[in-house]
PDB file of C-alpha atoms in Angstrom:
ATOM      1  CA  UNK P  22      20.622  17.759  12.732  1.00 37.00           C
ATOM      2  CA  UNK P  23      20.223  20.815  10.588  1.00 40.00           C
ATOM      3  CA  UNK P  24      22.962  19.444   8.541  1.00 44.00           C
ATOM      4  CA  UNK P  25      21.191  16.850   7.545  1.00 47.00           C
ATOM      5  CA  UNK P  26      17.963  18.970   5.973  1.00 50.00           C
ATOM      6  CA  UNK P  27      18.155  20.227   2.428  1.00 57.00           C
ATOM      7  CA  UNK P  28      18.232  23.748   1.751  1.00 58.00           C
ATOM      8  CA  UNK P  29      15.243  23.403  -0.591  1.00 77.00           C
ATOM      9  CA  UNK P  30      11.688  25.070   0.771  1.00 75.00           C
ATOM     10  CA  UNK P  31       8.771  22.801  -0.169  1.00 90.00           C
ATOM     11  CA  UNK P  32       6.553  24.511   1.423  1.00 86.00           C
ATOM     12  CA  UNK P  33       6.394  26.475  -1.581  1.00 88.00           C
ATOM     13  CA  UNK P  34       4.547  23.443  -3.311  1.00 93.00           C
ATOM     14  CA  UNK P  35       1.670  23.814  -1.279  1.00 93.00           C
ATOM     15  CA  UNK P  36       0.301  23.596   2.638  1.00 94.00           C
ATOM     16  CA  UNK P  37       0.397  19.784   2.114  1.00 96.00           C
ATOM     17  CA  UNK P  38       4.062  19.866   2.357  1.00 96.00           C
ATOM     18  CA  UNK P  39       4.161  22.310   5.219  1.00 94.00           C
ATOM     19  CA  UNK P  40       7.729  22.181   7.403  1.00 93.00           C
ATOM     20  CA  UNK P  41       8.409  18.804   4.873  1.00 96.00           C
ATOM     21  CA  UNK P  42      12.585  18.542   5.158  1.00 94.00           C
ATOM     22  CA  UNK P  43      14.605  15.804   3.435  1.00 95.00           C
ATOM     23  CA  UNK P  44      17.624  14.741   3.677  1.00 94.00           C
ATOM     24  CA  UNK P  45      20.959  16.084   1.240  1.00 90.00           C
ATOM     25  CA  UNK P  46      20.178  14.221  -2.025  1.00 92.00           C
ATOM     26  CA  UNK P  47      16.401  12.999  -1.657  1.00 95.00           C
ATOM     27  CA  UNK P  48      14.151  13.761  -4.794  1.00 96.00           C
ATOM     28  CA  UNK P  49      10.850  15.583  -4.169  1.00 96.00           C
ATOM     29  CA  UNK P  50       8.676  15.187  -7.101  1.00 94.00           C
ATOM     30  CA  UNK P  51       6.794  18.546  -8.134  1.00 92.00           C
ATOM     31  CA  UNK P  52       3.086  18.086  -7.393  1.00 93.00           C
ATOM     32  CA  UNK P  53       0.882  16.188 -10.205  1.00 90.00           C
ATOM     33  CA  UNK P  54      -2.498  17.882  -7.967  1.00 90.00           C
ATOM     34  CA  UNK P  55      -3.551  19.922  -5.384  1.00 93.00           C
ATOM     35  CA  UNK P  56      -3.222  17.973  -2.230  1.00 95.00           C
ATOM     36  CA  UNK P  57      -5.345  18.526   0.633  1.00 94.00           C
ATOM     37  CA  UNK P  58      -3.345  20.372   3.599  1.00 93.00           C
ATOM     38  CA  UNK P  59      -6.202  19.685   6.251  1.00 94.00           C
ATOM     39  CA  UNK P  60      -7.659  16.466   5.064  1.00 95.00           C
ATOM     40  CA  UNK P  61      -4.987  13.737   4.767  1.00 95.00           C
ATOM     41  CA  UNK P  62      -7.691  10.822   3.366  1.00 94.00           C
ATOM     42  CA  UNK P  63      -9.070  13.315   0.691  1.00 93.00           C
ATOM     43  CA  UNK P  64      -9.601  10.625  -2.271  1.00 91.00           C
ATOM     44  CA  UNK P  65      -7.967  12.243  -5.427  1.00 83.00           C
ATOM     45  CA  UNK P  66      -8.577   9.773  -8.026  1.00 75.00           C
ATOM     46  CA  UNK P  67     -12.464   9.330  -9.088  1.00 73.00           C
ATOM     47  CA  UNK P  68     -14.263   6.614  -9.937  1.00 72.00           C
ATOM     48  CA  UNK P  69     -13.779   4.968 -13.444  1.00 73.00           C
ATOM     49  CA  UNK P  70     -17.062   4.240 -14.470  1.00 70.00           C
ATOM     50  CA  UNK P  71     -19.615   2.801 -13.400  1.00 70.00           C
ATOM     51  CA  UNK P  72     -21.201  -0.399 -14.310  1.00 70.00           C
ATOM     52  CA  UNK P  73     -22.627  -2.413 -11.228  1.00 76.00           C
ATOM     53  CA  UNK P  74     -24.344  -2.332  -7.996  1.00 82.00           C
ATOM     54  CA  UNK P  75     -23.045  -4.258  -5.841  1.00 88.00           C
ATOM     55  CA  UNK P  76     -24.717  -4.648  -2.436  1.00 90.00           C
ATOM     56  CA  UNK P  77     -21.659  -4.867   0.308  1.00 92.00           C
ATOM     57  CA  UNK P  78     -24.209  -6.736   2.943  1.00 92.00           C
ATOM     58  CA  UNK P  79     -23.701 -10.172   4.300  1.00 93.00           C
ATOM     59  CA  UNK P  80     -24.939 -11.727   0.949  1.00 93.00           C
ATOM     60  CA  UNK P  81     -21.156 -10.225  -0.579  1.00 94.00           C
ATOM     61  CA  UNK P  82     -18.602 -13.544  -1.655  1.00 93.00           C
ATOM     62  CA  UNK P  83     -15.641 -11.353  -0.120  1.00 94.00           C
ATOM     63  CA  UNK P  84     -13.887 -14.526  -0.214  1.00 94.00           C
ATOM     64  CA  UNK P  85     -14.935 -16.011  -3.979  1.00 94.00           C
ATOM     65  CA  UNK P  86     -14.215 -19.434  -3.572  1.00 93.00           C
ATOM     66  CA  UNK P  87     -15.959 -20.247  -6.905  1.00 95.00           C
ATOM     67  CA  UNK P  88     -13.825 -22.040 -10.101  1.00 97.00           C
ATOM     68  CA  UNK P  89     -14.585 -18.833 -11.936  1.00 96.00           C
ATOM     69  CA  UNK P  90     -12.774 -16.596 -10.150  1.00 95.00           C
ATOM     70  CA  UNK P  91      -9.844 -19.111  -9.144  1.00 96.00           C
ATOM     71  CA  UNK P  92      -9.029 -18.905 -12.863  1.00 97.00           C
ATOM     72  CA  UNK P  93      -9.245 -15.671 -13.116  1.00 96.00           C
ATOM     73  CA  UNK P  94      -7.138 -15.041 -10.166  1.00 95.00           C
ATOM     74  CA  UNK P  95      -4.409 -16.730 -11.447  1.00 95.00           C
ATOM     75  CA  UNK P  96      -4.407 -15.589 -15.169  1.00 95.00           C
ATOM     76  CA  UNK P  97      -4.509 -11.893 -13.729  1.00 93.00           C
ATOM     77  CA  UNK P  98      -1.764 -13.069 -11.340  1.00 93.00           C
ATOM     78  CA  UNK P  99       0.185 -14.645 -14.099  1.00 94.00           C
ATOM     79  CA  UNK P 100      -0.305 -11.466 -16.440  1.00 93.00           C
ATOM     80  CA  UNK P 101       1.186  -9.210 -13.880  1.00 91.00           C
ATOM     81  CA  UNK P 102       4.343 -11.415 -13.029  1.00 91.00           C
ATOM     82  CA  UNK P 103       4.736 -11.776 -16.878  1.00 93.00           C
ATOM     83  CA  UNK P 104       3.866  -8.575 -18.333  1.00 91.00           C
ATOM     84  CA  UNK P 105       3.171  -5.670 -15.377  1.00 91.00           C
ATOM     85  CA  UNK P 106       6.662  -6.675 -13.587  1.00 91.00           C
ATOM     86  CA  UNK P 107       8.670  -5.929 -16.967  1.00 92.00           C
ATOM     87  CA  UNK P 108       6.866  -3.238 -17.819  1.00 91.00           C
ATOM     88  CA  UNK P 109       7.111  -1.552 -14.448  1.00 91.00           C
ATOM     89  CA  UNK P 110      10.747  -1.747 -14.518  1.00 92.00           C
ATOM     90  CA  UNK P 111      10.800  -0.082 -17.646  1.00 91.00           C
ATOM     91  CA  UNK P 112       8.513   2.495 -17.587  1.00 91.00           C
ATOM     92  CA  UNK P 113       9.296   3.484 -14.107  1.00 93.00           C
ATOM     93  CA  UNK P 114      12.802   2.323 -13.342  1.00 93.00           C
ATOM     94  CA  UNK P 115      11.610   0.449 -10.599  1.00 95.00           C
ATOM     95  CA  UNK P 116      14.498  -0.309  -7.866  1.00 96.00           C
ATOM     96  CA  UNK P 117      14.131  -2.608  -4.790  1.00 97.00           C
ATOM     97  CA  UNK P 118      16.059  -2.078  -1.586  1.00 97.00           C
ATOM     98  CA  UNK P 119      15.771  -4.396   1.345  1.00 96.00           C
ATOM     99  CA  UNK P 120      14.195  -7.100  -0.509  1.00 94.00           C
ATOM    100  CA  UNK P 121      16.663  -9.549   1.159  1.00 95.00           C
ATOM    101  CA  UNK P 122      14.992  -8.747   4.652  1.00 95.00           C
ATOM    102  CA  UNK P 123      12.001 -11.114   3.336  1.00 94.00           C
ATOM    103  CA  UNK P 124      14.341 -13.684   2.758  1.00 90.00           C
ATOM    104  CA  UNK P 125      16.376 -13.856   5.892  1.00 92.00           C
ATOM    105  CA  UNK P 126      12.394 -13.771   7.761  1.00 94.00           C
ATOM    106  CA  UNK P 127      11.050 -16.211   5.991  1.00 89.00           C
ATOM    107  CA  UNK P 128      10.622 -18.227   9.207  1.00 93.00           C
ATOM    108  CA  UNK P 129       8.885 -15.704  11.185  1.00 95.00           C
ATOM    109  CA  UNK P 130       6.716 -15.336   8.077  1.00 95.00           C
ATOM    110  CA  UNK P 131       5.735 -18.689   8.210  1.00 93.00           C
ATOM    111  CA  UNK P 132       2.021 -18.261   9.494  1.00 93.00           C
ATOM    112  CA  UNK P 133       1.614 -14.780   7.384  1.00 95.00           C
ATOM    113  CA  UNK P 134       2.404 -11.584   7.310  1.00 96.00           C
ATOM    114  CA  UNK P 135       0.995  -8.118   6.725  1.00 97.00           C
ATOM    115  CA  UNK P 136       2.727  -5.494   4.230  1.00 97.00           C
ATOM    116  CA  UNK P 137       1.973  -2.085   4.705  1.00 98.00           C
ATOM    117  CA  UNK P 138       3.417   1.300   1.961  1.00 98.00           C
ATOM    118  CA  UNK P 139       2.297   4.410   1.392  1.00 98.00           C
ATOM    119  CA  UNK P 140      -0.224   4.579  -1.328  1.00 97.00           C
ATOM    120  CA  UNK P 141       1.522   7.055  -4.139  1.00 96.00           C
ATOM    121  CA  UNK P 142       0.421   6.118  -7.799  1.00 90.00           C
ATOM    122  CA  UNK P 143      -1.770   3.512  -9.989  1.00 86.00           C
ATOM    123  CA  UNK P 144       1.022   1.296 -10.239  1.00 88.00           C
ATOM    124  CA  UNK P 145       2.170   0.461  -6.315  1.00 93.00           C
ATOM    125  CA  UNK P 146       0.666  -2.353  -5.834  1.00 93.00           C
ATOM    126  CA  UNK P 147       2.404  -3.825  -8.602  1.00 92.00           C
ATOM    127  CA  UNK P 148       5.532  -2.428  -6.659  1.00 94.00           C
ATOM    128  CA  UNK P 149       4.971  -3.906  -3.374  1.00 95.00           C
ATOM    129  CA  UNK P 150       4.350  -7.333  -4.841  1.00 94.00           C
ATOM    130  CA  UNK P 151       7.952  -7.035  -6.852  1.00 94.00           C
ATOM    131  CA  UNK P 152       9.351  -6.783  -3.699  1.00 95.00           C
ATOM    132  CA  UNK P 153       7.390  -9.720  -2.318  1.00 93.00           C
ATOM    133  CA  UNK P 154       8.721 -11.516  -5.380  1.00 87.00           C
ATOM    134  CA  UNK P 155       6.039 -14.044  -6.963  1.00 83.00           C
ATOM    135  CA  UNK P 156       3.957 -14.609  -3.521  1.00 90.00           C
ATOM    136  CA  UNK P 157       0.556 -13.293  -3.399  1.00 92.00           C
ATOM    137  CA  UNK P 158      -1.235 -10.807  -1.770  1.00 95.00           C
ATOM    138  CA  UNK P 159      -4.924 -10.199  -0.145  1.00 97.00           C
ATOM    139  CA  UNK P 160      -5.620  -6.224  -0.186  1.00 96.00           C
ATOM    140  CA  UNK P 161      -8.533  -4.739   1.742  1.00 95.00           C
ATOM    141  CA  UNK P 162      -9.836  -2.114  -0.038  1.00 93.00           C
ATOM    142  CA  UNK P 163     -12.734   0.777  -0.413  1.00 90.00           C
ATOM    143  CA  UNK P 164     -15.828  -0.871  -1.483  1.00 89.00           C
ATOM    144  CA  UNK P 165     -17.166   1.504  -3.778  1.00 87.00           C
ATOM    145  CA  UNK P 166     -14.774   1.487  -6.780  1.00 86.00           C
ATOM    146  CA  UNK P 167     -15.427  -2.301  -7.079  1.00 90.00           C
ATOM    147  CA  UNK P 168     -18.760  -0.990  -8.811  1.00 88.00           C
ATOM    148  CA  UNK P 169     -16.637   0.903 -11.313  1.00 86.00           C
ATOM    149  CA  UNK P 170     -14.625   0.130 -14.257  1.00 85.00           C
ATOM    150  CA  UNK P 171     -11.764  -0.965 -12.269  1.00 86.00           C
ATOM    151  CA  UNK P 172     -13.746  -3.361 -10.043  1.00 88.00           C
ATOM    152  CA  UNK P 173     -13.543  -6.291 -12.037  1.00 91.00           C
ATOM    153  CA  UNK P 174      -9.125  -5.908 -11.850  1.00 90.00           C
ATOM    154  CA  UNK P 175      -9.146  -5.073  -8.111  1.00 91.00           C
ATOM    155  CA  UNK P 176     -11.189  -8.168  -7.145  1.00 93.00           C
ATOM    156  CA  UNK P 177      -9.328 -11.087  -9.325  1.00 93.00           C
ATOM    157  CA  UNK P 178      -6.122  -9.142  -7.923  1.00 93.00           C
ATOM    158  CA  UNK P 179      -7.236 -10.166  -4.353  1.00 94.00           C
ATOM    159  CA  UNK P 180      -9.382  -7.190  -3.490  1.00 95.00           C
ATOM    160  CA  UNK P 181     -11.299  -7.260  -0.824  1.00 96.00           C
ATOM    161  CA  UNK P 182     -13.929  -5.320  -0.543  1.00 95.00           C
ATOM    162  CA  UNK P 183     -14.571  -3.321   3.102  1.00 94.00           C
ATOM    163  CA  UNK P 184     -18.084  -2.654   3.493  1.00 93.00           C
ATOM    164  CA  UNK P 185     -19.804   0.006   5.570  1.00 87.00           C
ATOM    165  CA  UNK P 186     -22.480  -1.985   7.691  1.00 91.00           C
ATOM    166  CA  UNK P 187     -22.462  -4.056  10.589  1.00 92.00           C
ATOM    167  CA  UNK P 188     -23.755  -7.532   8.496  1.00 92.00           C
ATOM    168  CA  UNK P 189     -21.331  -6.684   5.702  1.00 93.00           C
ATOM    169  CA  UNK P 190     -18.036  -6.246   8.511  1.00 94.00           C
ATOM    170  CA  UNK P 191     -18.859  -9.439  10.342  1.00 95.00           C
ATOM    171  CA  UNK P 192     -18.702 -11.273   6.769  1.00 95.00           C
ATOM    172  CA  UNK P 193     -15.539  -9.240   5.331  1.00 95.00           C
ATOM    173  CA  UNK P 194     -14.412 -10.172   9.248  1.00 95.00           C
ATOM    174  CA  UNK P 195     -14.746 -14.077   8.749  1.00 96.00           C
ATOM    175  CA  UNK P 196     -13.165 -13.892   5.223  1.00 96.00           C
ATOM    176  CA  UNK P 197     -10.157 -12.043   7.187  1.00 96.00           C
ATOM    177  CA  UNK P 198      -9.803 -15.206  10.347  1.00 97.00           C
ATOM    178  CA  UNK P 199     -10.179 -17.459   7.038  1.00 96.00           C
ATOM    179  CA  UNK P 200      -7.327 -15.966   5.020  1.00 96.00           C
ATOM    180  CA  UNK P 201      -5.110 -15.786   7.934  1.00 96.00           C
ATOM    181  CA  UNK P 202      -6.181 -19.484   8.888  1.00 96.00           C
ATOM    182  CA  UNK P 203      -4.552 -20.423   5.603  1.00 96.00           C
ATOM    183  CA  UNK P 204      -1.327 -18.080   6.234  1.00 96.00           C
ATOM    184  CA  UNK P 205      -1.884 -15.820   3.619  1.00 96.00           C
ATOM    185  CA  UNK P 206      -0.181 -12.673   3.285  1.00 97.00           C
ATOM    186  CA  UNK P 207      -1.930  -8.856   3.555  1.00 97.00           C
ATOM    187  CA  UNK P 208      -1.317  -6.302   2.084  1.00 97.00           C
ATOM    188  CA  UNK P 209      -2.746  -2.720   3.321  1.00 97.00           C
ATOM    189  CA  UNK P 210      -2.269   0.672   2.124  1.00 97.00           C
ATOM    190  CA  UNK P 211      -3.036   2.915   5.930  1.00 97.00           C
ATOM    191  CA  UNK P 212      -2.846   5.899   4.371  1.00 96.00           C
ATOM    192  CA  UNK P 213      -6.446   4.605   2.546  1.00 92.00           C
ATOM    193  CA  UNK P 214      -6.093   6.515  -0.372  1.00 92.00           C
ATOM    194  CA  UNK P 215      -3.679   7.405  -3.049  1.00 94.00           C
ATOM    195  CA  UNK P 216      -2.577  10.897  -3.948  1.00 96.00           C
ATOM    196  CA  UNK P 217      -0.153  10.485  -6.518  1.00 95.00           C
ATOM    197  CA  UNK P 218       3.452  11.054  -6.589  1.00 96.00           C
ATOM    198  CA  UNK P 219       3.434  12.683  -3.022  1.00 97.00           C
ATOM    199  CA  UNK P 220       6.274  12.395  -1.392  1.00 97.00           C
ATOM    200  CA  UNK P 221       5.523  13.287   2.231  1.00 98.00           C
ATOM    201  CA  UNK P 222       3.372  10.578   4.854  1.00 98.00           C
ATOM    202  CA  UNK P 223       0.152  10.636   5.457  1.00 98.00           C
ATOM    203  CA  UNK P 224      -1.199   9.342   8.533  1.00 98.00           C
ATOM    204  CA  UNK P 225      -1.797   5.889   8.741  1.00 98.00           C
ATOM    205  CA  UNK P 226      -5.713   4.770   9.478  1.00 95.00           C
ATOM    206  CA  UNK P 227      -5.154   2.456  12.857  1.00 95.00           C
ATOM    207  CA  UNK P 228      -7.129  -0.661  11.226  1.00 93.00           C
ATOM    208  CA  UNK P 229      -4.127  -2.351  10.023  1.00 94.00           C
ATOM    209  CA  UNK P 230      -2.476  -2.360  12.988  1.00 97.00           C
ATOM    210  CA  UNK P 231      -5.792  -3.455  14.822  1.00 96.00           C
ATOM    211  CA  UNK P 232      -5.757  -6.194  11.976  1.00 96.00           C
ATOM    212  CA  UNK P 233      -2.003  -6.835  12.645  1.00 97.00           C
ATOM    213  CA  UNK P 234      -2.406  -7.248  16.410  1.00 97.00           C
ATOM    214  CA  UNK P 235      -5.708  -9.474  16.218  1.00 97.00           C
ATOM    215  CA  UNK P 236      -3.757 -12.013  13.942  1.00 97.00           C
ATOM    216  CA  UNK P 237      -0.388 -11.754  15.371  1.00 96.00           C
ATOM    217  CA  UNK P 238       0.557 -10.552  11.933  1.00 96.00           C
ATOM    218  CA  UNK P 239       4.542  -9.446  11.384  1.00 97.00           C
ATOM    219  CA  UNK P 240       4.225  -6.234   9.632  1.00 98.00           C
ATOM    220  CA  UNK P 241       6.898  -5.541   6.604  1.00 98.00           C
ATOM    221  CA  UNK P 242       6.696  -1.854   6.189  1.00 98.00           C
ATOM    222  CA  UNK P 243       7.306  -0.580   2.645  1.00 98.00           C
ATOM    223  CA  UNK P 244       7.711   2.729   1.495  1.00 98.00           C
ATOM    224  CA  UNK P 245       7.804   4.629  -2.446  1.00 98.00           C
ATOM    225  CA  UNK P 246      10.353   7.391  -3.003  1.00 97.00           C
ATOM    226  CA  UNK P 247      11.249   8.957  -6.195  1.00 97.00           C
ATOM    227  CA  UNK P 248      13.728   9.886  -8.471  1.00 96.00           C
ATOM    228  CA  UNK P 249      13.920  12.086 -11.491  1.00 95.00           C
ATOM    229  CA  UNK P 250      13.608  10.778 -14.985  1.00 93.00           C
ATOM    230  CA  UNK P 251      16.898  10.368 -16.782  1.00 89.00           C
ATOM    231  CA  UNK P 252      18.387   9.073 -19.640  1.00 88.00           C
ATOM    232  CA  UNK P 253      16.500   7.091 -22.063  1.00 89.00           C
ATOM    233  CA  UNK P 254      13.352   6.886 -19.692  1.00 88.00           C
ATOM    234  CA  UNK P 255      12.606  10.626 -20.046  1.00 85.00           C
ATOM    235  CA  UNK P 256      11.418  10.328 -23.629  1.00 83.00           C
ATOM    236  CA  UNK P 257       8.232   8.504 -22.087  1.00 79.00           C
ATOM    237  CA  UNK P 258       6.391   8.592 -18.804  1.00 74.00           C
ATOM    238  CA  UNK P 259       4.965  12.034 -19.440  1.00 76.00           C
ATOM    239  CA  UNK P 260       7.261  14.034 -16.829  1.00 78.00           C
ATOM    240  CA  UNK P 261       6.127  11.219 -13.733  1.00 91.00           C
ATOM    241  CA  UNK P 262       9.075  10.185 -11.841  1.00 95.00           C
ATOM    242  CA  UNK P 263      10.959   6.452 -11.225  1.00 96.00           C
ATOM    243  CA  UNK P 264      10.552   4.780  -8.225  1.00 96.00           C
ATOM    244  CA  UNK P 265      12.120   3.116  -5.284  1.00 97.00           C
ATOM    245  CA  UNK P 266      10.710   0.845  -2.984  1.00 98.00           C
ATOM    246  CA  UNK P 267      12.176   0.022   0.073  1.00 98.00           C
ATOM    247  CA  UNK P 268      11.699  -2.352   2.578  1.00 98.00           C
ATOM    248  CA  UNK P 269      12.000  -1.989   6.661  1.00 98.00           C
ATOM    249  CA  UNK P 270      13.007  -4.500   9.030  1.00 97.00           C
ATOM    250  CA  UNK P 271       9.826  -6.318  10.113  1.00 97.00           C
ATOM    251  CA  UNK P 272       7.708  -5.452  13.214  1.00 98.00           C
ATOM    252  CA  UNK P 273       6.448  -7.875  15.474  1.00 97.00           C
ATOM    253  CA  UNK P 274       3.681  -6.952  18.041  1.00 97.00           C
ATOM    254  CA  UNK P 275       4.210  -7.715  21.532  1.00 97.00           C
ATOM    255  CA  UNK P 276       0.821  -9.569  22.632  1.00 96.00           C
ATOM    256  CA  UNK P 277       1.903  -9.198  26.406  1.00 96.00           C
ATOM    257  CA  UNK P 278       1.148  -5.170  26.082  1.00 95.00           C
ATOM    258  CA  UNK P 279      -2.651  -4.411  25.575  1.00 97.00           C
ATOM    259  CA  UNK P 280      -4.112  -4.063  22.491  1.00 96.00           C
ATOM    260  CA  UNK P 281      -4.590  -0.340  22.441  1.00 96.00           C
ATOM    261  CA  UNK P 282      -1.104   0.543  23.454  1.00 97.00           C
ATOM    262  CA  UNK P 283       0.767  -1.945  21.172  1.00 98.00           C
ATOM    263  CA  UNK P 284      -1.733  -0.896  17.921  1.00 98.00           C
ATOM    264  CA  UNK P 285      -0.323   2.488  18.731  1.00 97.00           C
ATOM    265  CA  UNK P 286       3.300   1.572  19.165  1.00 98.00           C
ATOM    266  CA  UNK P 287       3.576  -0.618  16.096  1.00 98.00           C
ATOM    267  CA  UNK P 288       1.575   2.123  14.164  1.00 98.00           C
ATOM    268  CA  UNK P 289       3.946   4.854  15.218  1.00 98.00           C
ATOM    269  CA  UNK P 290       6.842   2.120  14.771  1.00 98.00           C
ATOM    270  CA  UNK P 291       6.064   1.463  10.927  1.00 98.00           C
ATOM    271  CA  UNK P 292       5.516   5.597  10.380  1.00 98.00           C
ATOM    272  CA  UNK P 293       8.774   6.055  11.448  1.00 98.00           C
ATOM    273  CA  UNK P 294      10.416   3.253   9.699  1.00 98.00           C
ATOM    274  CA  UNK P 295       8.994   4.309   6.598  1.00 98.00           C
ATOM    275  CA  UNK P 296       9.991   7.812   7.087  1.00 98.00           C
ATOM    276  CA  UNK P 297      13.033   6.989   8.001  1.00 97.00           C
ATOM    277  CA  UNK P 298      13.779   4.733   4.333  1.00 98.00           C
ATOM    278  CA  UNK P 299      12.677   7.737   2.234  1.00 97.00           C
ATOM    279  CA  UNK P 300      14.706  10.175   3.461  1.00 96.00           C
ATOM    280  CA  UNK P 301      12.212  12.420   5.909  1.00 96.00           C
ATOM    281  CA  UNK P 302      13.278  14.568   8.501  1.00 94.00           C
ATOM    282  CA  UNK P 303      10.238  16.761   8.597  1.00 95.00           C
ATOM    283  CA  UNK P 304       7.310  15.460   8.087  1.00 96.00           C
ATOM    284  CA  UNK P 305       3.934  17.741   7.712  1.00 96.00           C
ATOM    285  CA  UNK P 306       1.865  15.083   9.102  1.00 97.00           C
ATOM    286  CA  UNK P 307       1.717  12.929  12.251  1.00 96.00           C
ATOM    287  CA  UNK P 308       1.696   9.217  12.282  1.00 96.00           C
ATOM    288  CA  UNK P 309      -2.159   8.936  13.225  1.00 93.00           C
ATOM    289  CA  UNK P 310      -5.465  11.634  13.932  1.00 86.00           C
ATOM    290  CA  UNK P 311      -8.324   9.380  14.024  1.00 69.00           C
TER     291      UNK P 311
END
């Protein structure tokens, strides 16, 4: 195996990216912060602003069903697919491999799905819905940035916010065995937060895969890697590299096995996966320590 390992020692970039071995060829980004080597869900980027104060009880619309925000859903919908796709190409070089793999599913996608990718930079969302090409997504997300300057974008994209009481869950629950009556597709980052332009794996939070089992969800695994800025791109994008996103064969839990051992196969299942399509042989973290 050693053969397979670049020479490279990033452990020199910091204890985040402690024993972290690539494969001959791979790109490892140099880091944009400080990341965290004891605290994997150490939340990096602050909150923009802040302008409301929203109560995330069982009075919370996490499913807005009013005419107000179906138009704004799909003007911020049709903005992204119009303007964020083209730009995202651009700025970032974005490449898709595996996108096919949706396409030859598309049956056993049929009553929805759930999309999982590690969460890297400001702009991966946008990624993992280029892959999805033109469907939509519903994203569970931390609450408290919806009260920030950001909150009014992460809603109308599909945000839904997760709330930290017992009234507030059953309600964000409901809006959950709603969306998945309708066969909508979910979209989770497990990792829970974003640390930008890392290029190692987190460990993945086990409430997707909880999510996943509970709604016989098929899980796409996705997963960012990076390559350096060339050409004509390196005169803008402020040193930040391109992207690749790549998508895994999908994973289909086995209702048969109980819940607890399945949640942990298909978690450890979509880890590897994902490791495996960037290029990791080493990886400084484990697929789970909840």
């Amino acid at each position: 195996m050693s053969e397979d390992y670049s020479a490279k020692d990033y452990s020199a970039l910091g204890p985040a990216y402690r024993n972290f071995k690539v494969k001959e060829g791979v790109y490892v980004p140099e880091p944009v912060a400080e990341f965290s080597g004891d605290n994997p869900f150490t939340r990096m980027a602050p909150i923009r602003g802040k302008f409301q104060d929203l109560k995330f009880d069982e009075t919370y619309p996490y499913l807005d069903k009013s005419l107000k925000f179906k138009i704004w859903h799909f003007l911020i919908y049709l903005t992204t697919w119009i303007a964020a796709f083209p730009v995202n190409r651009i700025r970032f070089g974005l490449r898709i491999e595996g996108r096919e793999k949706i396409h030859q599913n598309r049956k056993l996608f049929a009553n929805g799905v759930m999309t999982v990718c590690n969460h890297v930079h400001r702009w991966d969302m946008i990624c993992v819905l280029q892959a999805m090409r033109f469907r939509k997504a519903w994203i569970p997300m931390w609450s408290e940035p919806f009260n920030g300057k950001d909150g009014f974008l992460m809603k109308h994209i599909g945000g839904i916010a997760i709330p930290d009481n017992h009234k507030g869950l059953r309600k964000f629950n409901q809006a959950l065995d709603e969306l998945h009556a309708c066969k909508q597709w979910i979209h989770i980052f497990p990792e829970s937060c974003s640390w930008p332009f890392y290029a190692p794996l987190r460990p993945f939070k086990t409430g997707a895969f909880n999510m996943a089992y509970k709604y016989s969800f098929p899980i796409i695994p996705m997963m960012i890697s990076f390559r350096p800025r060339t050409g004509w791109r390196r005169f803008f994008g402020k040193g930040e590299p391109l992207i690749t996103i790549h998508v895994g064969d999908p994973i289909v839990p086995d209702l048969n096995v109980s819940r607890k051992e399945e949640v942990a196969r298909i978690r450890d299942l979509a880890h590897k996966t994902m490791l495996d399509m960037a290029g990791i042989v080493s990886n400084p973290w484990p697929s789970n320590i909840d």
